[in-house]
């Protein structure tokens, strides 16, 4: 398995728990020394119930026929597909979708404009973000997008650091949040509330942030035809509409208040939920950075999308986090569909010129695109594992001359085994004790 996130671990589990092909040994490789993929580096630190899925993944990685090897680089300058096929009978790429989609608007790369995933990596202690610093001196922050990642970063920006001290957030980001000067957080979507991708649980959490107002605009909600008659919507989106309607109806003006700010008191932060606004440009310069985002007002086009109206609104913001989706990236030696950002496959078997590439498979987002929740990876992994098992007899005809760990070391890798990860885990627990906290993640 290339990747130790849910798709890789669930594929390993499907292989070692089946009975038709006995004694399969599974090596789970990851370029990072720590396992769990997006469960460790993508789930927000205040979502402890979801983070507890690490315990389920841990059980699989501790199976006697599953071997975790971190710090193994696949692709340039690391191992190529040819080398991997010489070390293993089969290779399953479970690498997710690592790239961010671009807005493609002027000023997108101004200082102060970042992909939201970079912000998530920073507060999640991802080693790639170890040297990253986010300045929270901005008075106003804009989150572009209305999916769960957008909700996560908006919530973290709106939370007080004191509420995050009990989490495993690394000390650097926690200190930055403690010194944050952000007063207004804007979460902006180009379409209406009935098409937003956040889940109801995530949405409701925004309404219970201590000392934070949630502000919505009834006129924007009313633009959405499904907002008035949500009965035909899927259950999640219907519940989202109910939550938004409840906030909007608390106050007949242009704002609805949630949170727990004392009556009459000015809360430290305001969280604005805006809809039907499409970003068209970021305003600022290279010296001072982004100062605002220009949005065009949109309206439903009657075909399930939106169209521009030619009316524009500038929202002031000195920090912009772009959360408009993920995209897969090409993998070494594999075909790649640029249109979908996935590897062509049939039931998990990699296809080259519409024929199965022997011994090479995919699972997870690189297989199906960045869709679904963590649990969606289970049936996806089982399908790929079933294809691999059907091919097992032919794959086993290839004789391996060296054990995988020795072969990886000979190829110039320095694999970190499971006991190495346990050492990192123990160091994080010790660091947390020194800080008077629980376990605190180390970014380096």
GROMACS .gro file of C-alpha atoms in nm:
model
  444
    1UNK     CA    1   0.000   0.000   0.000
    2UNK     CA    2   0.134   0.343  -0.092
    3UNK     CA    3  -0.029   0.562   0.172
    4UNK     CA    4  -0.131   0.492   0.532
    5UNK     CA    5  -0.456   0.689   0.542
    6UNK     CA    6  -0.799   0.526   0.561
    7UNK     CA    7  -0.800   0.395   0.202
    8UNK     CA    8  -0.460   0.229   0.242
    9UNK     CA    9  -0.534   0.082   0.584
   10UNK     CA   10  -0.882  -0.040   0.484
   11UNK     CA   11  -0.735  -0.209   0.175
   12UNK     CA   12  -0.472  -0.378   0.396
   13UNK     CA   13  -0.747  -0.489   0.633
   14UNK     CA   14  -0.951  -0.639   0.349
   15UNK     CA   15  -0.650  -0.837   0.235
   16UNK     CA   16  -0.534  -0.983   0.567
   17UNK     CA   17  -0.883  -1.064   0.695
   18UNK     CA   18  -0.995  -1.268   0.392
   19UNK     CA   19  -0.949  -1.645   0.392
   20UNK     CA   20  -0.924  -1.742   0.026
   21UNK     CA   21  -0.556  -1.643  -0.013
   22UNK     CA   22  -0.379  -1.724   0.316
   23UNK     CA   23  -0.072  -1.563   0.467
   24UNK     CA   24  -0.070  -1.242   0.263
   25UNK     CA   25   0.188  -0.998   0.396
   26UNK     CA   26   0.100  -0.631   0.351
   27UNK     CA   27   0.353  -0.348   0.369
   28UNK     CA   28   0.196  -0.004   0.421
   29UNK     CA   29   0.439   0.262   0.298
   30UNK     CA   30   0.412   0.633   0.369
   31UNK     CA   31   0.646   0.917   0.280
   32UNK     CA   32   0.593   1.059   0.630
   33UNK     CA   33   0.724   0.886   0.943
   34UNK     CA   34   0.376   0.902   1.101
   35UNK     CA   35   0.073   0.696   0.992
   36UNK     CA   36  -0.300   0.771   0.947
   37UNK     CA   37  -0.288   1.020   0.659
   38UNK     CA   38  -0.570   1.275   0.664
   39UNK     CA   39  -0.707   1.138   0.992
   40UNK     CA   40  -0.390   1.275   1.154
   41UNK     CA   41  -0.323   1.569   0.923
   42UNK     CA   42  -0.667   1.671   0.797
   43UNK     CA   43  -0.917   1.626   1.080
   44UNK     CA   44  -0.946   1.941   1.291
   45UNK     CA   45  -0.793   1.910   1.641
   46UNK     CA   46  -1.126   1.991   1.810
   47UNK     CA   47  -1.296   1.698   1.635
   48UNK     CA   48  -1.175   1.439   1.880
   49UNK     CA   49  -1.446   1.183   1.801
   50UNK     CA   50  -1.342   1.168   1.435
   51UNK     CA   51  -0.975   1.168   1.531
   52UNK     CA   52  -1.044   0.862   1.746
   53UNK     CA   53  -1.070   0.668   1.419
   54UNK     CA   54  -0.693   0.646   1.455
   55UNK     CA   55  -0.758   0.371   1.709
   56UNK     CA   56  -0.935   0.162   1.442
   57UNK     CA   57  -0.655   0.221   1.193
   58UNK     CA   58  -0.401   0.139   1.461
   59UNK     CA   59  -0.557  -0.204   1.518
   60UNK     CA   60  -0.503  -0.288   1.151
   61UNK     CA   61  -0.146  -0.155   1.142
   62UNK     CA   62  -0.062  -0.370   1.446
   63UNK     CA   63  -0.185  -0.688   1.274
   64UNK     CA   64   0.103  -0.939   1.262
   65UNK     CA   65   0.093  -0.953   0.881
   66UNK     CA   66   0.070  -0.578   0.829
   67UNK     CA   67   0.395  -0.381   0.837
   68UNK     CA   68   0.402  -0.001   0.853
   69UNK     CA   69   0.708   0.162   0.701
   70UNK     CA   70   0.716   0.539   0.715
   71UNK     CA   71   0.968   0.779   0.562
   72UNK     CA   72   0.959   0.594   0.229
   73UNK     CA   73   0.952   0.823  -0.073
   74UNK     CA   74   0.773   0.702  -0.387
   75UNK     CA   75   0.827   0.895  -0.707
   76UNK     CA   76   1.106   1.134  -0.799
   77UNK     CA   77   1.350   1.138  -0.630
   78UNK     CA   78   1.234   0.820  -0.456
   79UNK     CA   79   1.122   0.478  -0.573
   80UNK     CA   80   0.976   0.434  -0.920
   81UNK     CA   81   0.707   0.187  -1.019
   82UNK     CA   82   0.962  -0.051  -1.174
   83UNK     CA   83   1.154  -0.070  -0.845
   84UNK     CA   84   0.835  -0.123  -0.647
   85UNK     CA   85   0.729  -0.410  -0.872
   86UNK     CA   86   1.067  -0.574  -0.811
   87UNK     CA   87   1.014  -0.556  -0.435
   88UNK     CA   88   0.642  -0.645  -0.408
   89UNK     CA   89   0.407  -0.880  -0.592
   90UNK     CA   90   0.147  -0.603  -0.615
   91UNK     CA   91   0.139  -0.229  -0.553
   92UNK     CA   92  -0.174  -0.036  -0.450
   93UNK     CA   93  -0.161   0.343  -0.474
   94UNK     CA   94  -0.373   0.498  -0.198
   95UNK     CA   95  -0.226   0.846  -0.216
   96UNK     CA   96  -0.536   1.064  -0.199
   97UNK     CA   97  -0.566   1.397  -0.378
   98UNK     CA   98  -0.280   1.616  -0.265
   99UNK     CA   99  -0.320   1.927  -0.481
  100UNK     CA  100  -0.555   2.222  -0.432
  101UNK     CA  101  -0.784   2.342  -0.704
  102UNK     CA  102  -0.714   2.695  -0.822
  103UNK     CA  103  -0.965   2.979  -0.849
  104UNK     CA  104  -0.792   3.114  -1.159
  105UNK     CA  105  -0.856   3.479  -1.073
  106UNK     CA  106  -0.628   3.785  -1.074
  107UNK     CA  107  -0.439   3.835  -0.747
  108UNK     CA  108  -0.486   3.477  -0.628
  109UNK     CA  109  -0.117   3.449  -0.540
  110UNK     CA  110  -0.089   3.776  -0.347
  111UNK     CA  111   0.073   3.755  -0.003
  112UNK     CA  112  -0.194   3.667   0.250
  113UNK     CA  113  -0.383   3.441   0.007
  114UNK     CA  114  -0.336   3.071   0.083
  115UNK     CA  115  -0.496   2.735   0.007
  116UNK     CA  116  -0.705   2.634   0.305
  117UNK     CA  117  -0.528   2.298   0.313
  118UNK     CA  118  -0.203   2.481   0.391
  119UNK     CA  119  -0.370   2.635   0.695
  120UNK     CA  120  -0.501   2.291   0.796
  121UNK     CA  121  -0.153   2.140   0.758
  122UNK     CA  122  -0.011   2.418   0.974
  123UNK     CA  123  -0.247   2.366   1.267
  124UNK     CA  124  -0.227   1.986   1.224
  125UNK     CA  125   0.156   1.969   1.246
  126UNK     CA  126   0.209   1.831   0.897
  127UNK     CA  127   0.587   1.810   0.840
  128UNK     CA  128   0.549   1.987   0.503
  129UNK     CA  129   0.422   2.290   0.695
  130UNK     CA  130   0.687   2.278   0.970
  131UNK     CA  131   0.848   2.600   0.848
  132UNK     CA  132   0.518   2.773   0.763
  133UNK     CA  133   0.398   3.070   0.963
  134UNK     CA  134   0.050   3.218   0.935
  135UNK     CA  135   0.011   3.575   1.051
  136UNK     CA  136  -0.319   3.626   1.231
  137UNK     CA  137  -0.270   3.999   1.261
  138UNK     CA  138  -0.548   4.050   1.006
  139UNK     CA  139  -0.870   4.204   1.134
  140UNK     CA  140  -1.076   4.027   0.870
  141UNK     CA  141  -1.031   3.678   0.721
  142UNK     CA  142  -1.214   3.542   0.417
  143UNK     CA  143  -1.272   3.170   0.359
  144UNK     CA  144  -1.379   3.098   0.001
  145UNK     CA  145  -1.586   2.782  -0.017
  146UNK     CA  146  -1.870   2.618   0.173
  147UNK     CA  147  -1.752   2.261   0.225
  148UNK     CA  148  -1.641   2.091   0.546
  149UNK     CA  149  -1.280   2.209   0.511
  150UNK     CA  150  -1.405   2.567   0.480
  151UNK     CA  151  -1.618   2.520   0.790
  152UNK     CA  152  -1.321   2.372   0.978
  153UNK     CA  153  -1.088   2.664   0.910
  154UNK     CA  154  -1.362   2.920   0.976
  155UNK     CA  155  -1.435   2.751   1.309
  156UNK     CA  156  -1.068   2.734   1.411
  157UNK     CA  157  -1.024   3.104   1.327
  158UNK     CA  158  -1.332   3.185   1.537
  159UNK     CA  159  -1.242   2.972   1.838
  160UNK     CA  160  -1.050   3.109   2.133
  161UNK     CA  161  -0.713   2.947   2.195
  162UNK     CA  162  -0.825   2.852   2.546
  163UNK     CA  163  -1.082   2.616   2.390
  164UNK     CA  164  -0.808   2.443   2.193
  165UNK     CA  165  -0.553   2.396   2.472
  166UNK     CA  166  -0.692   2.051   2.553
  167UNK     CA  167  -0.645   1.933   2.193
  168UNK     CA  168  -0.328   1.803   2.029
  169UNK     CA  169  -0.278   2.123   1.827
  170UNK     CA  170   0.095   2.203   1.806
  171UNK     CA  171   0.220   2.477   2.032
  172UNK     CA  172   0.315   2.724   1.756
  173UNK     CA  173  -0.030   2.753   1.596
  174UNK     CA  174  -0.194   2.754   1.940
  175UNK     CA  175   0.018   3.054   2.038
  176UNK     CA  176  -0.064   3.230   1.712
  177UNK     CA  177  -0.436   3.179   1.770
  178UNK     CA  178  -0.398   3.313   2.124
  179UNK     CA  179  -0.251   3.633   1.976
  180UNK     CA  180  -0.500   3.647   1.688
  181UNK     CA  181  -0.649   3.987   1.604
  182UNK     CA  182  -0.912   3.845   1.368
  183UNK     CA  183  -1.252   3.997   1.444
  184UNK     CA  184  -1.450   3.906   1.132
  185UNK     CA  185  -1.449   3.573   0.951
  186UNK     CA  186  -1.633   3.551   0.619
  187UNK     CA  187  -1.727   3.215   0.468
  188UNK     CA  188  -1.842   3.275   0.113
  189UNK     CA  189  -1.997   3.043  -0.147
  190UNK     CA  190  -2.074   3.110  -0.512
  191UNK     CA  191  -2.395   2.906  -0.499
  192UNK     CA  192  -2.687   2.885  -0.260
  193UNK     CA  193  -2.733   2.714   0.077
  194UNK     CA  194  -2.909   2.412  -0.076
  195UNK     CA  195  -2.591   2.332  -0.274
  196UNK     CA  196  -2.337   2.383   0.005
  197UNK     CA  197  -2.125   2.076   0.075
  198UNK     CA  198  -2.089   2.103   0.453
  199UNK     CA  199  -2.255   1.848   0.679
  200UNK     CA  200  -2.520   1.949   0.929
  201UNK     CA  201  -2.308   1.858   1.230
  202UNK     CA  202  -2.029   2.086   1.108
  203UNK     CA  203  -2.274   2.367   1.039
  204UNK     CA  204  -2.442   2.345   1.379
  205UNK     CA  205  -2.105   2.367   1.554
  206UNK     CA  206  -2.066   2.720   1.421
  207UNK     CA  207  -2.369   2.825   1.620
  208UNK     CA  208  -2.225   2.711   1.951
  209UNK     CA  209  -1.887   2.884   1.948
  210UNK     CA  210  -1.850   3.080   2.271
  211UNK     CA  211  -1.841   3.454   2.218
  212UNK     CA  212  -1.900   3.436   1.842
  213UNK     CA  213  -2.192   3.577   1.643
  214UNK     CA  214  -2.305   3.392   1.334
  215UNK     CA  215  -2.455   3.631   1.083
  216UNK     CA  216  -2.661   3.529   0.781
  217UNK     CA  217  -2.854   3.738   0.529
  218UNK     CA  218  -3.214   3.627   0.480
  219UNK     CA  219  -3.222   3.789   0.134
  220UNK     CA  220  -2.935   3.568   0.018
  221UNK     CA  221  -3.100   3.257   0.156
  222UNK     CA  222  -3.426   3.349  -0.017
  223UNK     CA  223  -3.254   3.361  -0.356
  224UNK     CA  224  -3.228   2.982  -0.345
  225UNK     CA  225  -3.553   2.826  -0.474
  226UNK     CA  226  -3.486   2.509  -0.272
  227UNK     CA  227  -3.456   2.718   0.043
  228UNK     CA  228  -3.827   2.795   0.032
  229UNK     CA  229  -3.933   2.438  -0.051
  230UNK     CA  230  -3.661   2.204   0.077
  231UNK     CA  231  -3.877   1.890   0.091
  232UNK     CA  232  -3.721   1.730  -0.219
  233UNK     CA  233  -3.361   1.788  -0.110
  234UNK     CA  234  -3.137   1.506   0.017
  235UNK     CA  235  -3.161   1.469   0.395
  236UNK     CA  236  -2.832   1.642   0.481
  237UNK     CA  237  -2.902   1.947   0.269
  238UNK     CA  238  -3.257   1.968   0.398
  239UNK     CA  239  -3.128   1.972   0.755
  240UNK     CA  240  -2.874   2.239   0.659
  241UNK     CA  241  -3.159   2.455   0.533
  242UNK     CA  242  -3.344   2.405   0.861
  243UNK     CA  243  -3.042   2.520   1.061
  244UNK     CA  244  -2.993   2.829   0.844
  245UNK     CA  245  -3.363   2.910   0.853
  246UNK     CA  246  -3.358   2.887   1.233
  247UNK     CA  247  -3.075   3.138   1.250
  248UNK     CA  248  -3.235   3.373   1.000
  249UNK     CA  249  -3.573   3.372   1.174
  250UNK     CA  250  -3.428   3.470   1.510
  251UNK     CA  251  -3.399   3.821   1.380
  252UNK     CA  252  -3.602   3.980   1.102
  253UNK     CA  253  -3.318   4.211   1.000
  254UNK     CA  254  -3.008   4.129   0.800
  255UNK     CA  255  -2.851   3.925   1.078
  256UNK     CA  256  -2.911   3.624   1.288
  257UNK     CA  257  -2.720   3.568   1.609
  258UNK     CA  258  -2.588   3.240   1.740
  259UNK     CA  259  -2.320   3.155   1.993
  260UNK     CA  260  -2.311   3.231   2.362
  261UNK     CA  261  -2.218   3.596   2.385
  262UNK     CA  262  -2.383   3.766   2.680
  263UNK     CA  263  -2.684   3.980   2.596
  264UNK     CA  264  -2.575   4.331   2.505
  265UNK     CA  265  -2.207   4.238   2.498
  266UNK     CA  266  -1.994   4.276   2.188
  267UNK     CA  267  -1.851   3.932   2.102
  268UNK     CA  268  -1.483   3.911   2.012
  269UNK     CA  269  -1.564   3.769   1.667
  270UNK     CA  270  -1.832   3.772   1.402
  271UNK     CA  271  -1.873   3.483   1.159
  272UNK     CA  272  -2.051   3.582   0.838
  273UNK     CA  273  -2.209   3.315   0.615
  274UNK     CA  274  -2.254   3.453   0.264
  275UNK     CA  275  -2.402   3.290  -0.047
  276UNK     CA  276  -2.440   3.363  -0.420
  277UNK     CA  277  -2.107   3.547  -0.442
  278UNK     CA  278  -1.844   3.436  -0.695
  279UNK     CA  279  -1.483   3.554  -0.646
  280UNK     CA  280  -1.352   3.738  -0.952
  281UNK     CA  281  -1.036   3.910  -0.822
  282UNK     CA  282  -0.821   3.969  -0.518
  283UNK     CA  283  -0.731   4.329  -0.452
  284UNK     CA  284  -0.391   4.432  -0.319
  285UNK     CA  285  -0.028   4.439  -0.421
  286UNK     CA  286   0.290   4.242  -0.370
  287UNK     CA  287   0.419   4.482  -0.104
  288UNK     CA  288   0.119   4.497   0.129
  289UNK     CA  289  -0.058   4.175   0.032
  290UNK     CA  290  -0.424   4.110  -0.024
  291UNK     CA  291  -0.663   4.375   0.110
  292UNK     CA  292  -1.000   4.257  -0.021
  293UNK     CA  293  -1.174   4.009  -0.248
  294UNK     CA  294  -1.407   4.127  -0.522
  295UNK     CA  295  -1.714   3.908  -0.568
  296UNK     CA  296  -1.979   3.906  -0.838
  297UNK     CA  297  -2.336   3.852  -0.726
  298UNK     CA  298  -2.482   3.533  -0.877
  299UNK     CA  299  -2.836   3.402  -0.910
  300UNK     CA  300  -2.973   3.056  -0.991
  301UNK     CA  301  -2.965   2.982  -1.364
  302UNK     CA  302  -3.256   2.737  -1.354
  303UNK     CA  303  -3.027   2.449  -1.455
  304UNK     CA  304  -2.881   2.369  -1.115
  305UNK     CA  305  -2.599   2.622  -1.141
  306UNK     CA  306  -2.559   2.996  -1.112
  307UNK     CA  307  -2.499   3.288  -1.346
  308UNK     CA  308  -2.340   3.626  -1.289
  309UNK     CA  309  -2.546   3.941  -1.257
  310UNK     CA  310  -2.279   4.204  -1.326
  311UNK     CA  311  -2.317   4.336  -0.970
  312UNK     CA  312  -2.005   4.337  -0.755
  313UNK     CA  313  -1.918   4.356  -0.387
  314UNK     CA  314  -1.579   4.395  -0.222
  315UNK     CA  315  -1.526   4.223   0.112
  316UNK     CA  316  -1.230   4.352   0.309
  317UNK     CA  317  -0.987   4.086   0.426
  318UNK     CA  318  -0.613   4.065   0.486
  319UNK     CA  319  -0.611   3.684   0.512
  320UNK     CA  320  -0.778   3.472   0.243
  321UNK     CA  321  -0.808   3.094   0.263
  322UNK     CA  322  -0.918   2.924  -0.058
  323UNK     CA  323  -1.118   2.605  -0.005
  324UNK     CA  324  -1.255   2.507  -0.345
  325UNK     CA  325  -1.162   2.140  -0.359
  326UNK     CA  326  -0.878   1.892  -0.395
  327UNK     CA  327  -0.722   1.740  -0.703
  328UNK     CA  328  -0.517   1.425  -0.756
  329UNK     CA  329  -0.165   1.446  -0.897
  330UNK     CA  330   0.016   1.217  -1.145
  331UNK     CA  331   0.185   0.915  -0.992
  332UNK     CA  332   0.521   0.769  -1.106
  333UNK     CA  333   0.479   0.536  -1.400
  334UNK     CA  334   0.099   0.545  -1.395
  335UNK     CA  335  -0.144   0.679  -1.654
  336UNK     CA  336  -0.336   0.986  -1.541
  337UNK     CA  337  -0.664   1.145  -1.640
  338UNK     CA  338  -0.609   1.522  -1.628
  339UNK     CA  339  -0.980   1.595  -1.658
  340UNK     CA  340  -1.074   1.405  -1.341
  341UNK     CA  341  -0.742   1.412  -1.153
  342UNK     CA  342  -0.758   1.032  -1.113
  343UNK     CA  343  -0.578   0.721  -1.237
  344UNK     CA  344  -0.783   0.526  -1.496
  345UNK     CA  345  -0.896   0.193  -1.351
  346UNK     CA  346  -1.149  -0.084  -1.367
  347UNK     CA  347  -1.262  -0.205  -1.023
  348UNK     CA  348  -0.930  -0.078  -0.885
  349UNK     CA  349  -0.707  -0.234  -1.154
  350UNK     CA  350  -0.497   0.038  -1.317
  351UNK     CA  351  -0.570   0.061  -1.692
  352UNK     CA  352  -0.314   0.146  -1.956
  353UNK     CA  353  -0.466   0.181  -2.304
  354UNK     CA  354  -0.781   0.023  -2.160
  355UNK     CA  355  -0.591  -0.292  -2.053
  356UNK     CA  356  -0.513  -0.383  -1.694
  357UNK     CA  357  -0.160  -0.296  -1.582
  358UNK     CA  358  -0.045  -0.622  -1.413
  359UNK     CA  359   0.002  -0.595  -1.038
  360UNK     CA  360  -0.084  -0.224  -1.006
  361UNK     CA  361  -0.399  -0.099  -0.834
  362UNK     CA  362  -0.557   0.215  -0.688
  363UNK     CA  363  -0.791   0.289  -0.397
  364UNK     CA  364  -0.929   0.602  -0.236
  365UNK     CA  365  -0.937   0.951  -0.385
  366UNK     CA  366  -0.675   0.881  -0.653
  367UNK     CA  367  -0.916   0.612  -0.773
  368UNK     CA  368  -1.255   0.784  -0.751
  369UNK     CA  369  -1.179   1.154  -0.698
  370UNK     CA  370  -1.208   1.359  -0.375
  371UNK     CA  371  -1.559   1.254  -0.281
  372UNK     CA  372  -1.731   1.104   0.020
  373UNK     CA  373  -1.639   1.083   0.386
  374UNK     CA  374  -1.387   0.862   0.564
  375UNK     CA  375  -1.628   0.568   0.569
  376UNK     CA  376  -1.666   0.586   0.189
  377UNK     CA  377  -1.317   0.439   0.167
  378UNK     CA  378  -1.431   0.102   0.303
  379UNK     CA  379  -1.633  -0.025   0.003
  380UNK     CA  380  -1.380   0.137  -0.230
  381UNK     CA  381  -1.097  -0.053  -0.058
  382UNK     CA  382  -1.290  -0.382  -0.060
  383UNK     CA  383  -1.347  -0.357  -0.434
  384UNK     CA  384  -0.977  -0.303  -0.502
  385UNK     CA  385  -0.876  -0.581  -0.263
  386UNK     CA  386  -1.117  -0.820  -0.437
  387UNK     CA  387  -0.957  -0.742  -0.774
  388UNK     CA  388  -0.610  -0.801  -0.632
  389UNK     CA  389  -0.715  -1.131  -0.478
  390UNK     CA  390  -0.862  -1.246  -0.809
  391UNK     CA  391  -0.521  -1.181  -0.965
  392UNK     CA  392  -0.321  -1.332  -0.677
  393UNK     CA  393  -0.232  -1.662  -0.843
  394UNK     CA  394  -0.078  -1.491  -1.145
  395UNK     CA  395   0.096  -1.230  -0.931
  396UNK     CA  396   0.257  -1.496  -0.709
  397UNK     CA  397   0.437  -1.649  -1.008
  398UNK     CA  398   0.688  -1.365  -0.981
  399UNK     CA  399   0.956  -1.469  -0.730
  400UNK     CA  400   1.089  -1.205  -0.494
  401UNK     CA  401   1.457  -1.250  -0.411
  402UNK     CA  402   1.486  -1.015  -0.113
  403UNK     CA  403   1.272  -0.919   0.183
  404UNK     CA  404   1.103  -0.579   0.131
  405UNK     CA  405   1.275  -0.392   0.414
  406UNK     CA  406   1.623  -0.492   0.297
  407UNK     CA  407   1.529  -0.405  -0.060
  408UNK     CA  408   1.404  -0.061   0.043
  409UNK     CA  409   1.723   0.011   0.236
  410UNK     CA  410   1.933  -0.107  -0.058
  411UNK     CA  411   1.734   0.133  -0.278
  412UNK     CA  412   1.846   0.423  -0.056
  413UNK     CA  413   1.538   0.454   0.166
  414UNK     CA  414   1.550   0.487   0.545
  415UNK     CA  415   1.220   0.331   0.652
  416UNK     CA  416   1.073   0.414   0.993
  417UNK     CA  417   0.902   0.098   1.124
  418UNK     CA  418   0.606   0.082   1.360
  419UNK     CA  419   0.829   0.096   1.667
  420UNK     CA  420   0.978   0.418   1.529
  421UNK     CA  421   0.629   0.569   1.509
  422UNK     CA  422   0.566   0.456   1.868
  423UNK     CA  423   0.877   0.652   1.967
  424UNK     CA  424   0.738   0.965   1.800
  425UNK     CA  425   0.405   0.907   1.972
  426UNK     CA  426   0.576   0.878   2.311
  427UNK     CA  427   0.773   1.197   2.247
  428UNK     CA  428   0.450   1.385   2.167
  429UNK     CA  429   0.295   1.265   2.492
  430UNK     CA  430   0.606   1.371   2.687
  431UNK     CA  431   0.610   1.713   2.518
  432UNK     CA  432   0.246   1.764   2.611
  433UNK     CA  433   0.317   1.681   2.975
  434UNK     CA  434   0.598   1.938   2.981
  435UNK     CA  435   0.354   2.198   2.850
  436UNK     CA  436   0.083   2.104   3.099
  437UNK     CA  437  -0.136   1.974   2.816
  438UNK     CA  438  -0.234   1.634   2.678
  439UNK     CA  439  -0.052   1.488   2.381
  440UNK     CA  440   0.081   1.770   2.156
  441UNK     CA  441   0.176   1.693   1.798
  442UNK     CA  442   0.529   1.766   1.680
  443UNK     CA  443   0.561   1.913   1.330
  444UNK     CA  444   0.925   1.812   1.285
   0.00000   0.00000   0.00000
